[in-house]
Amino acid sequence: MGWIVLIGIVVALLVYVVAMGLYQKRFLKTLTEEEFKAGYRKAQLIDVREPEEFKKGHILGARNIPLSQMRQRLKEVRNDQPVYLYCESGFRSARAANFLKKRKYTQLHHLQGGFRKWTGRVKSN
């Protein structure tokens, strides 16, 4: 009986992850590093990692608005310009995009694989 419950939970989790992925594809564009590099200089580049992560290294030109502070700092993000988001792996930037989408932001992009996969220029404090 315990195995059936465990399998049911795993299946439900997988269905949720797939459904969220399909939903996000409607409003969030996942970009390769090359695509990201081609557009981020003409957009708002936002690192949604925590400040201590940002200080260790970030994409040159990025502003740090942690996901944990996004609600309080929303006025710092313009909704009339593209928004390029990234985090360490892509999970938090997708969550930030969901948050922004609910507040009528439309031009949302995030870096596939996150900062961990980034090979471009980096600044550290």
Short mmCIF file of N, CA and C in Angstrom, two decimals:
data_model
loop_
_atom_site.label_atom_id
_atom_site.label_comp_id
_atom_site.label_asym_id
_atom_site.label_seq_id
_atom_site.Cartn_x
_atom_site.Cartn_y
_atom_site.Cartn_z
N MET A 1 0.83 -1.21 0.00
CA MET A 1 0.00 0.00 0.00
C MET A 1 0.86 1.26 0.00
N GLY A 2 1.96 1.26 0.76
CA GLY A 2 2.85 2.40 0.83
C GLY A 2 3.48 2.73 -0.52
N TRP A 3 3.80 1.69 -1.30
CA TRP A 3 4.40 1.89 -2.63
C TRP A 3 3.43 2.58 -3.57
N ILE A 4 2.17 2.23 -3.48
CA ILE A 4 1.15 2.83 -4.34
C ILE A 4 1.04 4.33 -4.06
N VAL A 5 1.05 4.68 -2.78
CA VAL A 5 0.98 6.10 -2.40
C VAL A 5 2.22 6.83 -2.90
N LEU A 6 3.38 6.23 -2.72
CA LEU A 6 4.64 6.85 -3.17
C LEU A 6 4.64 7.04 -4.69
N ILE A 7 4.22 6.05 -5.42
CA ILE A 7 4.15 6.15 -6.88
C ILE A 7 3.15 7.24 -7.28
N GLY A 8 2.03 7.30 -6.59
CA GLY A 8 1.03 8.34 -6.87
C GLY A 8 1.59 9.74 -6.65
N ILE A 9 2.35 9.91 -5.59
CA ILE A 9 2.97 11.22 -5.30
C ILE A 9 3.98 11.58 -6.38
N VAL A 10 4.81 10.63 -6.78
CA VAL A 10 5.81 10.88 -7.82
C VAL A 10 5.13 11.25 -9.14
N VAL A 11 4.09 10.52 -9.50
CA VAL A 11 3.37 10.80 -10.75
C VAL A 11 2.74 12.19 -10.68
N ALA A 12 2.11 12.52 -9.56
CA ALA A 12 1.50 13.84 -9.41
C ALA A 12 2.54 14.95 -9.52
N LEU A 13 3.69 14.75 -8.94
CA LEU A 13 4.77 15.73 -9.00
C LEU A 13 5.26 15.91 -10.44
N LEU A 14 5.42 14.80 -11.15
CA LEU A 14 5.85 14.88 -12.55
C LEU A 14 4.82 15.61 -13.42
N VAL A 15 3.55 15.32 -13.20
CA VAL A 15 2.48 15.99 -13.95
C VAL A 15 2.53 17.49 -13.67
N TYR A 16 2.72 17.86 -12.42
CA TYR A 16 2.79 19.28 -12.04
C TYR A 16 3.97 19.96 -12.73
N VAL A 17 5.15 19.35 -12.70
CA VAL A 17 6.35 19.93 -13.31
C VAL A 17 6.15 20.11 -14.82
N VAL A 18 5.61 19.11 -15.48
CA VAL A 18 5.37 19.20 -16.93
C VAL A 18 4.34 20.29 -17.22
N ALA A 19 3.26 20.34 -16.45
CA ALA A 19 2.22 21.34 -16.66
C ALA A 19 2.77 22.75 -16.46
N MET A 20 3.57 22.96 -15.43
CA MET A 20 4.17 24.28 -15.19
C MET A 20 5.11 24.65 -16.33
N GLY A 21 5.87 23.71 -16.81
CA GLY A 21 6.78 23.97 -17.93
C GLY A 21 6.03 24.41 -19.17
N LEU A 22 4.93 23.72 -19.46
CA LEU A 22 4.12 24.08 -20.63
C LEU A 22 3.46 25.45 -20.44
N TYR A 23 3.00 25.73 -19.22
CA TYR A 23 2.38 27.02 -18.93
C TYR A 23 3.41 28.14 -19.08
N GLN A 24 4.60 27.94 -18.55
CA GLN A 24 5.63 28.97 -18.61
C GLN A 24 6.09 29.25 -20.04
N LYS A 25 6.09 28.26 -20.88
CA LYS A 25 6.51 28.47 -22.26
C LYS A 25 5.64 29.48 -22.98
N ARG A 26 4.42 29.70 -22.48
CA ARG A 26 3.52 30.66 -23.11
C ARG A 26 3.96 32.10 -22.86
N PHE A 27 4.69 32.35 -21.76
CA PHE A 27 5.06 33.73 -21.44
C PHE A 27 6.54 33.92 -21.13
N LEU A 28 7.28 32.85 -20.90
CA LEU A 28 8.69 32.96 -20.53
C LEU A 28 9.54 32.31 -21.60
N LYS A 29 10.43 33.10 -22.17
CA LYS A 29 11.31 32.57 -23.21
C LYS A 29 12.62 32.14 -22.57
N THR A 30 12.93 30.85 -22.67
CA THR A 30 14.19 30.32 -22.17
C THR A 30 15.23 30.47 -23.27
N LEU A 31 16.32 31.17 -22.95
CA LEU A 31 17.33 31.49 -23.95
C LEU A 31 18.63 30.75 -23.70
N THR A 32 19.26 30.32 -24.78
CA THR A 32 20.61 29.78 -24.68
C THR A 32 21.54 30.93 -24.31
N GLU A 33 22.77 30.62 -23.95
CA GLU A 33 23.71 31.67 -23.61
C GLU A 33 23.92 32.64 -24.77
N GLU A 34 24.01 32.13 -25.98
CA GLU A 34 24.22 32.99 -27.14
C GLU A 34 23.02 33.92 -27.36
N GLU A 35 21.81 33.39 -27.24
CA GLU A 35 20.61 34.21 -27.39
C GLU A 35 20.54 35.26 -26.28
N PHE A 36 20.90 34.84 -25.07
CA PHE A 36 20.89 35.74 -23.92
C PHE A 36 21.88 36.88 -24.14
N LYS A 37 23.10 36.54 -24.58
CA LYS A 37 24.12 37.56 -24.85
C LYS A 37 23.67 38.53 -25.92
N ALA A 38 22.95 38.04 -26.91
CA ALA A 38 22.51 38.88 -28.02
C ALA A 38 21.49 39.93 -27.60
N GLY A 39 20.77 39.70 -26.50
CA GLY A 39 19.70 40.62 -26.14
C GLY A 39 19.79 41.32 -24.81
N TYR A 40 20.60 40.84 -23.90
CA TYR A 40 20.51 41.38 -22.54
C TYR A 40 21.01 42.82 -22.40
N ARG A 41 21.83 43.30 -23.30
CA ARG A 41 22.32 44.68 -23.20
C ARG A 41 21.23 45.70 -23.54
N LYS A 42 20.20 45.25 -24.22
CA LYS A 42 19.08 46.14 -24.58
C LYS A 42 17.89 45.90 -23.66
N ALA A 43 18.13 45.29 -22.52
CA ALA A 43 17.05 44.92 -21.61
C ALA A 43 17.47 45.20 -20.17
N GLN A 44 16.56 44.92 -19.27
CA GLN A 44 16.86 44.98 -17.84
C GLN A 44 17.43 43.62 -17.45
N LEU A 45 18.66 43.58 -17.03
CA LEU A 45 19.32 42.34 -16.65
C LEU A 45 19.26 42.21 -15.14
N ILE A 46 18.54 41.19 -14.66
CA ILE A 46 18.30 41.05 -13.23
C ILE A 46 18.74 39.68 -12.75
N ASP A 47 19.61 39.72 -11.76
CA ASP A 47 20.09 38.52 -11.07
C ASP A 47 19.20 38.35 -9.85
N VAL A 48 18.47 37.25 -9.76
CA VAL A 48 17.51 37.05 -8.67
C VAL A 48 18.09 36.22 -7.52
N ARG A 49 19.40 36.00 -7.55
CA ARG A 49 20.04 35.27 -6.45
C ARG A 49 20.18 36.20 -5.24
N GLU A 50 20.52 35.62 -4.11
CA GLU A 50 20.71 36.38 -2.88
C GLU A 50 21.99 37.22 -2.97
N PRO A 51 22.07 38.33 -2.21
CA PRO A 51 23.22 39.23 -2.30
C PRO A 51 24.59 38.57 -2.13
N GLU A 52 24.70 37.61 -1.25
CA GLU A 52 26.01 36.95 -1.05
C GLU A 52 26.42 36.14 -2.29
N GLU A 53 25.44 35.57 -2.99
CA GLU A 53 25.73 34.86 -4.24
C GLU A 53 26.16 35.85 -5.32
N PHE A 54 25.45 36.98 -5.39
CA PHE A 54 25.73 38.02 -6.37
C PHE A 54 27.15 38.56 -6.19
N LYS A 55 27.56 38.78 -4.94
CA LYS A 55 28.89 39.32 -4.65
C LYS A 55 30.01 38.38 -5.10
N LYS A 56 29.76 37.10 -5.05
CA LYS A 56 30.78 36.12 -5.46
C LYS A 56 31.03 36.16 -6.96
N GLY A 57 30.06 36.61 -7.73
CA GLY A 57 30.21 36.72 -9.18
C GLY A 57 28.87 36.86 -9.84
N HIS A 58 28.79 37.74 -10.85
CA HIS A 58 27.56 37.97 -11.59
C HIS A 58 27.87 38.43 -13.00
N ILE A 59 26.89 38.36 -13.85
CA ILE A 59 27.04 38.81 -15.23
C ILE A 59 27.25 40.33 -15.21
N LEU A 60 28.24 40.77 -15.95
CA LEU A 60 28.57 42.19 -16.03
C LEU A 60 27.34 43.00 -16.44
N GLY A 61 26.98 44.00 -15.64
CA GLY A 61 25.84 44.85 -15.94
C GLY A 61 24.54 44.45 -15.25
N ALA A 62 24.56 43.34 -14.52
CA ALA A 62 23.34 42.87 -13.86
C ALA A 62 23.04 43.66 -12.59
N ARG A 63 21.75 43.81 -12.31
CA ARG A 63 21.29 44.35 -11.04
C ARG A 63 20.84 43.18 -10.18
N ASN A 64 21.05 43.30 -8.90
CA ASN A 64 20.65 42.23 -7.99
C ASN A 64 19.31 42.59 -7.33
N ILE A 65 18.27 41.88 -7.73
CA ILE A 65 16.97 41.96 -7.06
C ILE A 65 16.61 40.52 -6.70
N PRO A 66 16.98 40.10 -5.49
CA PRO A 66 16.72 38.71 -5.10
C PRO A 66 15.24 38.34 -5.17
N LEU A 67 14.97 37.11 -5.52
CA LEU A 67 13.59 36.63 -5.56
C LEU A 67 12.90 36.91 -4.23
N SER A 68 13.62 36.75 -3.13
CA SER A 68 13.04 36.97 -1.80
C SER A 68 12.64 38.43 -1.56
N GLN A 69 13.14 39.36 -2.38
CA GLN A 69 12.82 40.79 -2.24
C GLN A 69 12.00 41.33 -3.41
N MET A 70 11.65 40.48 -4.35
CA MET A 70 10.99 40.92 -5.58
C MET A 70 9.70 41.69 -5.31
N ARG A 71 8.90 41.22 -4.39
CA ARG A 71 7.63 41.89 -4.09
C ARG A 71 7.87 43.33 -3.60
N GLN A 72 8.83 43.51 -2.70
CA GLN A 72 9.10 44.83 -2.14
C GLN A 72 9.79 45.75 -3.14
N ARG A 73 10.51 45.20 -4.09
CA ARG A 73 11.30 46.01 -5.02
C ARG A 73 10.74 46.02 -6.44
N LEU A 74 9.50 45.64 -6.59
CA LEU A 74 8.87 45.53 -7.90
C LEU A 74 8.95 46.83 -8.71
N LYS A 75 8.88 47.97 -8.05
CA LYS A 75 8.92 49.26 -8.76
C LYS A 75 10.24 49.50 -9.46
N GLU A 76 11.28 48.74 -9.13
CA GLU A 76 12.58 48.87 -9.78
C GLU A 76 12.62 48.18 -11.14
N VAL A 77 11.59 47.41 -11.44
CA VAL A 77 11.53 46.66 -12.70
C VAL A 77 10.48 47.31 -13.60
N ARG A 78 10.93 47.84 -14.71
CA ARG A 78 10.01 48.49 -15.64
C ARG A 78 9.25 47.43 -16.44
N ASN A 79 7.97 47.69 -16.69
CA ASN A 79 7.19 46.71 -17.47
C ASN A 79 7.09 47.07 -18.94
N ASP A 80 7.77 48.16 -19.36
CA ASP A 80 7.75 48.55 -20.77
C ASP A 80 9.04 48.17 -21.49
N GLN A 81 9.90 47.42 -20.83
CA GLN A 81 11.16 46.96 -21.42
C GLN A 81 11.31 45.46 -21.18
N PRO A 82 12.06 44.79 -22.06
CA PRO A 82 12.31 43.36 -21.83
C PRO A 82 13.04 43.14 -20.50
N VAL A 83 12.72 42.03 -19.86
CA VAL A 83 13.36 41.65 -18.60
C VAL A 83 14.11 40.35 -18.82
N TYR A 84 15.41 40.38 -18.58
CA TYR A 84 16.27 39.19 -18.68
C TYR A 84 16.64 38.79 -17.26
N LEU A 85 16.22 37.59 -16.88
CA LEU A 85 16.41 37.09 -15.52
C LEU A 85 17.39 35.93 -15.52
N TYR A 86 18.12 35.81 -14.43
CA TYR A 86 18.91 34.60 -14.23
C TYR A 86 19.14 34.37 -12.74
N CYS A 87 19.44 33.14 -12.41
CA CYS A 87 19.79 32.74 -11.04
C CYS A 87 20.91 31.72 -11.18
N GLU A 88 21.08 30.88 -10.20
CA GLU A 88 22.17 29.90 -10.27
C GLU A 88 21.89 28.81 -11.29
N SER A 89 20.65 28.29 -11.30
CA SER A 89 20.34 27.15 -12.17
C SER A 89 19.16 27.35 -13.11
N GLY A 90 18.35 28.36 -12.86
CA GLY A 90 17.17 28.61 -13.69
C GLY A 90 15.86 28.44 -12.95
N PHE A 91 15.89 27.85 -11.77
CA PHE A 91 14.66 27.60 -11.02
C PHE A 91 14.09 28.90 -10.43
N ARG A 92 14.92 29.67 -9.75
CA ARG A 92 14.43 30.92 -9.14
C ARG A 92 14.07 31.96 -10.20
N SER A 93 14.79 32.00 -11.29
CA SER A 93 14.44 32.97 -12.34
C SER A 93 13.09 32.62 -12.95
N ALA A 94 12.77 31.35 -13.07
CA ALA A 94 11.44 30.94 -13.56
C ALA A 94 10.36 31.35 -12.56
N ARG A 95 10.65 31.22 -11.28
CA ARG A 95 9.69 31.65 -10.25
C ARG A 95 9.51 33.17 -10.28
N ALA A 96 10.62 33.90 -10.48
CA ALA A 96 10.53 35.36 -10.59
C ALA A 96 9.68 35.75 -11.80
N ALA A 97 9.86 35.03 -12.91
CA ALA A 97 9.07 35.31 -14.11
C ALA A 97 7.59 35.06 -13.85
N ASN A 98 7.26 33.99 -13.13
CA ASN A 98 5.86 33.73 -12.77
C ASN A 98 5.29 34.90 -11.98
N PHE A 99 6.06 35.38 -11.01
CA PHE A 99 5.65 36.51 -10.19
C PHE A 99 5.39 37.74 -11.06
N LEU A 100 6.33 38.04 -11.97
CA LEU A 100 6.20 39.20 -12.84
C LEU A 100 5.03 39.06 -13.81
N LYS A 101 4.83 37.87 -14.32
CA LYS A 101 3.72 37.61 -15.25
C LYS A 101 2.38 37.94 -14.59
N LYS A 102 2.23 37.58 -13.33
CA LYS A 102 0.99 37.86 -12.60
C LYS A 102 0.77 39.35 -12.43
N ARG A 103 1.82 40.13 -12.59
CA ARG A 103 1.74 41.58 -12.46
C ARG A 103 1.82 42.28 -13.82
N LYS A 104 1.45 41.55 -14.86
CA LYS A 104 1.29 42.07 -16.22
C LYS A 104 2.58 42.37 -16.97
N TYR A 105 3.71 41.82 -16.54
CA TYR A 105 4.94 41.94 -17.33
C TYR A 105 4.85 40.92 -18.46
N THR A 106 5.28 41.33 -19.66
CA THR A 106 5.09 40.45 -20.82
C THR A 106 6.39 40.02 -21.50
N GLN A 107 7.43 40.81 -21.47
CA GLN A 107 8.66 40.50 -22.20
C GLN A 107 9.67 39.83 -21.25
N LEU A 108 9.41 38.58 -20.91
CA LEU A 108 10.20 37.87 -19.90
C LEU A 108 11.07 36.80 -20.53
N HIS A 109 12.35 36.82 -20.16
CA HIS A 109 13.33 35.87 -20.68
C HIS A 109 14.18 35.38 -19.51
N HIS A 110 14.67 34.14 -19.61
CA HIS A 110 15.63 33.71 -18.61
C HIS A 110 16.68 32.81 -19.23
N LEU A 111 17.81 32.74 -18.54
CA LEU A 111 18.99 32.05 -19.03
C LEU A 111 18.89 30.55 -18.77
N GLN A 112 18.96 29.77 -19.84
CA GLN A 112 18.91 28.31 -19.73
C GLN A 112 20.12 27.83 -18.93
N GLY A 113 19.87 27.07 -17.88
CA GLY A 113 20.95 26.54 -17.06
C GLY A 113 21.49 27.50 -16.03
N GLY A 114 21.09 28.77 -16.11
CA GLY A 114 21.47 29.76 -15.11
C GLY A 114 22.95 30.14 -15.14
N PHE A 115 23.35 30.87 -14.12
CA PHE A 115 24.71 31.39 -13.99
C PHE A 115 25.74 30.27 -13.96
N ARG A 116 25.34 29.14 -13.44
CA ARG A 116 26.24 27.98 -13.36
C ARG A 116 26.80 27.60 -14.73
N LYS A 117 26.02 27.80 -15.79
CA LYS A 117 26.43 27.43 -17.15
C LYS A 117 27.03 28.60 -17.92
N TRP A 118 27.02 29.78 -17.34
CA TRP A 118 27.48 30.99 -18.03
C TRP A 118 28.98 30.96 -18.26
N THR A 119 29.40 31.29 -19.49
CA THR A 119 30.83 31.33 -19.81
C THR A 119 31.28 32.72 -20.22
N GLY A 120 30.34 33.69 -20.22
CA GLY A 120 30.65 35.06 -20.62
C GLY A 120 31.34 35.84 -19.52
N ARG A 121 31.41 37.15 -19.72
CA ARG A 121 32.10 38.03 -18.77
C ARG A 121 31.38 38.05 -17.43
N VAL A 122 32.19 38.08 -16.39
CA VAL A 122 31.68 38.03 -15.02
C VAL A 122 32.37 39.11 -14.21
N LYS A 123 31.62 39.70 -13.29
CA LYS A 123 32.19 40.66 -12.36
C LYS A 123 32.01 40.10 -10.96
N SER A 124 33.01 40.23 -10.11
CA SER A 124 32.87 39.84 -8.71
C SER A 124 33.35 40.98 -7.84
N ASN A 125 32.74 41.09 -6.68
CA ASN A 125 33.10 42.20 -5.76
C ASN A 125 34.22 41.80 -4.83
#
